[in-house]
Coordinates of C-alpha atoms and ligand atoms in Angstrom, one line a residue:
M1 CA 0.0 0.0 0.0
Q2 CA 2.9 2.4 0.8
Q3 CA 4.2 1.9 -2.8
I4 CA 0.8 2.8 -4.2
I5 CA 0.6 5.9 -2.1
E6 CA 4.1 6.9 -3.2
Q7 CA 3.2 6.4 -6.9
L8 CA 0.0 8.5 -6.5
N9 CA 1.9 11.3 -4.8
H10 CA 4.5 11.1 -7.6
W11 CA 1.7 11.6 -10.2
I12 CA 0.2 14.4 -8.2
V13 CA 3.4 16.4 -8.5
K14 CA 4.3 15.3 -12.1
V15 CA 1.0 15.7 -13.9
P16 CA 0.6 19.4 -13.4
T17 CA 4.3 20.1 -14.1
E18 CA 4.1 18.2 -17.4
L19 CA 0.7 19.4 -18.5
N20 CA 0.7 23.0 -17.6
P21 CA 3.2 24.0 -20.2
M22 CA 1.2 22.2 -23.0
S23 CA -1.0 24.5 -25.0
E24 CA -4.8 24.2 -25.0
A25 CA -4.5 23.5 -28.7
E26 CA -2.2 20.5 -28.1
L27 CA -4.4 19.1 -25.4
S28 CA -7.5 19.7 -27.5
L29 CA -6.2 17.9 -30.6
K30 CA -8.4 15.1 -31.6
P31 CA -6.1 12.1 -32.0
Q32 CA -8.6 10.0 -34.0
P33 CA -12.3 10.3 -34.6
H34 CA -14.2 8.8 -31.7
K35 CA -11.2 9.0 -29.4
W36 CA -11.0 11.3 -26.4
L37 CA -8.9 14.5 -26.4
K38 CA -6.0 14.6 -23.9
K39 CA -8.2 16.9 -21.9
E40 CA -11.0 14.4 -22.0
I41 CA -8.6 11.7 -20.8
M42 CA -7.7 13.8 -17.8
G43 CA -11.4 14.3 -17.3
H44 CA -12.0 10.6 -17.5
L45 CA -9.3 10.2 -14.8
C46 CA -11.3 12.6 -12.7
D47 CA -14.5 10.5 -13.2
S48 CA -12.5 7.4 -12.3
A49 CA -11.3 9.1 -9.1
I50 CA -14.9 10.2 -8.2
A51 CA -16.2 6.6 -8.7
N52 CA -13.3 5.0 -6.9
L53 CA -13.3 7.4 -3.9
D54 CA -17.0 6.4 -3.4
R55 CA -16.1 2.7 -3.6
F56 CA -13.0 2.9 -1.3
I57 CA -15.1 4.6 1.4
K58 CA -18.3 2.5 1.1
I59 CA -16.6 -0.9 1.0
Q60 CA -15.2 -0.2 4.5
Y61 CA -18.5 0.2 6.2
E62 CA -21.3 -1.4 4.1
K63 CA -22.5 -4.9 4.2
Q64 CA -20.2 -7.5 2.7
P65 CA -19.7 -8.3 0.0
F66 CA -19.9 -4.7 -1.3
V67 CA -21.5 -4.7 -4.8
F68 CA -19.5 -2.5 -7.2
S69 CA -21.5 0.0 -9.1
S70 CA -20.2 0.6 -12.6
Y71 CA -20.5 3.9 -14.6
N72 CA -20.8 4.7 -18.3
Q73 CA -17.4 6.3 -19.0
D74 CA -18.4 7.9 -22.3
Q75 CA -21.5 9.4 -20.8
W76 CA -19.6 10.9 -17.9
V77 CA -17.0 12.5 -20.2
E78 CA -19.8 13.9 -22.4
R79 CA -22.0 15.2 -19.6
Q80 CA -19.1 16.8 -17.7
N81 CA -18.2 18.6 -21.0
Y82 CA -14.5 18.4 -20.3
Q83 CA -13.9 19.4 -24.0
D84 CA -14.9 23.0 -23.2
T85 CA -13.5 23.1 -19.7
P86 CA -10.2 25.0 -19.1
L87 CA -7.3 22.5 -18.6
E88 CA -6.4 24.3 -15.3
E89 CA -9.8 23.5 -13.9
I90 CA -9.6 19.8 -14.9
I91 CA -6.1 19.5 -13.4
G92 CA -7.2 21.2 -10.2
L93 CA -10.1 18.8 -9.8
W94 CA -7.8 15.8 -10.6
I95 CA -5.3 16.9 -7.9
S96 CA -8.0 17.5 -5.3
L97 CA -9.6 14.1 -5.9
N98 CA -6.4 12.2 -5.8
K99 CA -5.3 13.9 -2.6
R100 CA -8.6 12.8 -1.1
I101 CA -7.9 9.2 -2.3
V102 CA -4.4 9.3 -0.8
T103 CA -5.9 10.4 2.5
V104 CA -8.6 7.7 2.5
I105 CA -6.3 4.8 1.4
S106 CA -3.6 5.7 3.8
R107 CA -6.1 5.3 6.7
I108 CA -7.5 1.9 5.8
P109 CA -6.7 -0.7 8.5
N110 CA -4.8 -3.7 7.1
E111 CA -7.7 -6.1 7.8
K112 CA -10.1 -4.0 5.7
L113 CA -7.8 -4.3 2.7
L114 CA -9.1 -7.9 2.5
Y115 CA -12.8 -6.9 2.4
Q116 CA -14.5 -8.4 -0.5
C117 CA -16.2 -6.6 -3.4
E118 CA -18.3 -8.0 -6.2
I119 CA -17.1 -6.3 -9.4
G120 CA -19.5 -7.8 -11.9
N121 CA -20.1 -11.2 -13.5
Q122 CA -20.0 -12.7 -10.0
E123 CA -16.3 -12.0 -9.8
M124 CA -15.0 -11.1 -6.3
Q125 CA -12.0 -9.0 -5.5
T126 CA -10.5 -7.4 -2.4
L127 CA -10.3 -3.7 -1.6
E128 CA -6.6 -4.0 -2.0
W129 CA -7.0 -5.3 -5.6
L130 CA -9.4 -2.4 -6.3
I131 CA -6.9 0.2 -5.2
Q132 CA -4.1 -1.4 -7.2
D133 CA -6.4 -1.5 -10.2
Y134 CA -7.3 2.2 -9.8
L135 CA -3.5 3.0 -10.0
E136 CA -2.9 0.7 -13.0
H137 CA -5.8 2.3 -14.9
M138 CA -4.3 5.7 -14.2
D139 CA -0.8 4.7 -15.2
H140 CA -2.1 3.2 -18.5
H141 CA -3.9 6.4 -19.5
L142 CA -1.1 8.7 -18.5
K143 CA 1.8 6.8 -20.0
D144 CA 0.1 5.6 -23.2
Q145 CA -2.2 8.6 -24.0
V146 CA -1.2 11.8 -22.2
F147 CA 2.6 11.9 -22.0
I148 CA 3.4 10.6 -25.4
Ligands
NI1 NI1 -10.1 4.3 -18.8

């Protein structure tokens, strides 16, 4: 868990220093039709943080196994209108949400990391797995789509 927290803190510092110098034009370039803009990918990472913050908190006190609620990613990016939102605002939101996530996960007692969650198709995973998966999802988008 310590490693995950360190990696999240690393991104919290690195993301704004790398993205702030990029122009709005660069971030608003459409890579391919039907693909998200870099700004929208950052927005999608905010939506992922919102959904996961909710899960990381509820799984700790709700009846077990906690049933994972999914969300429609394209609908969220569209409804939030990240495309027309200033980058600064998206980055600010992303930083605030991830600081909350670091606060929450650094306070989870060890035994609760093993709490079970049903993630769909009757597949069960632990809270620890969910947190690891949250970071892997973020790493994937940042490394493959934003900082290229
Ligand atoms: Ni994604």
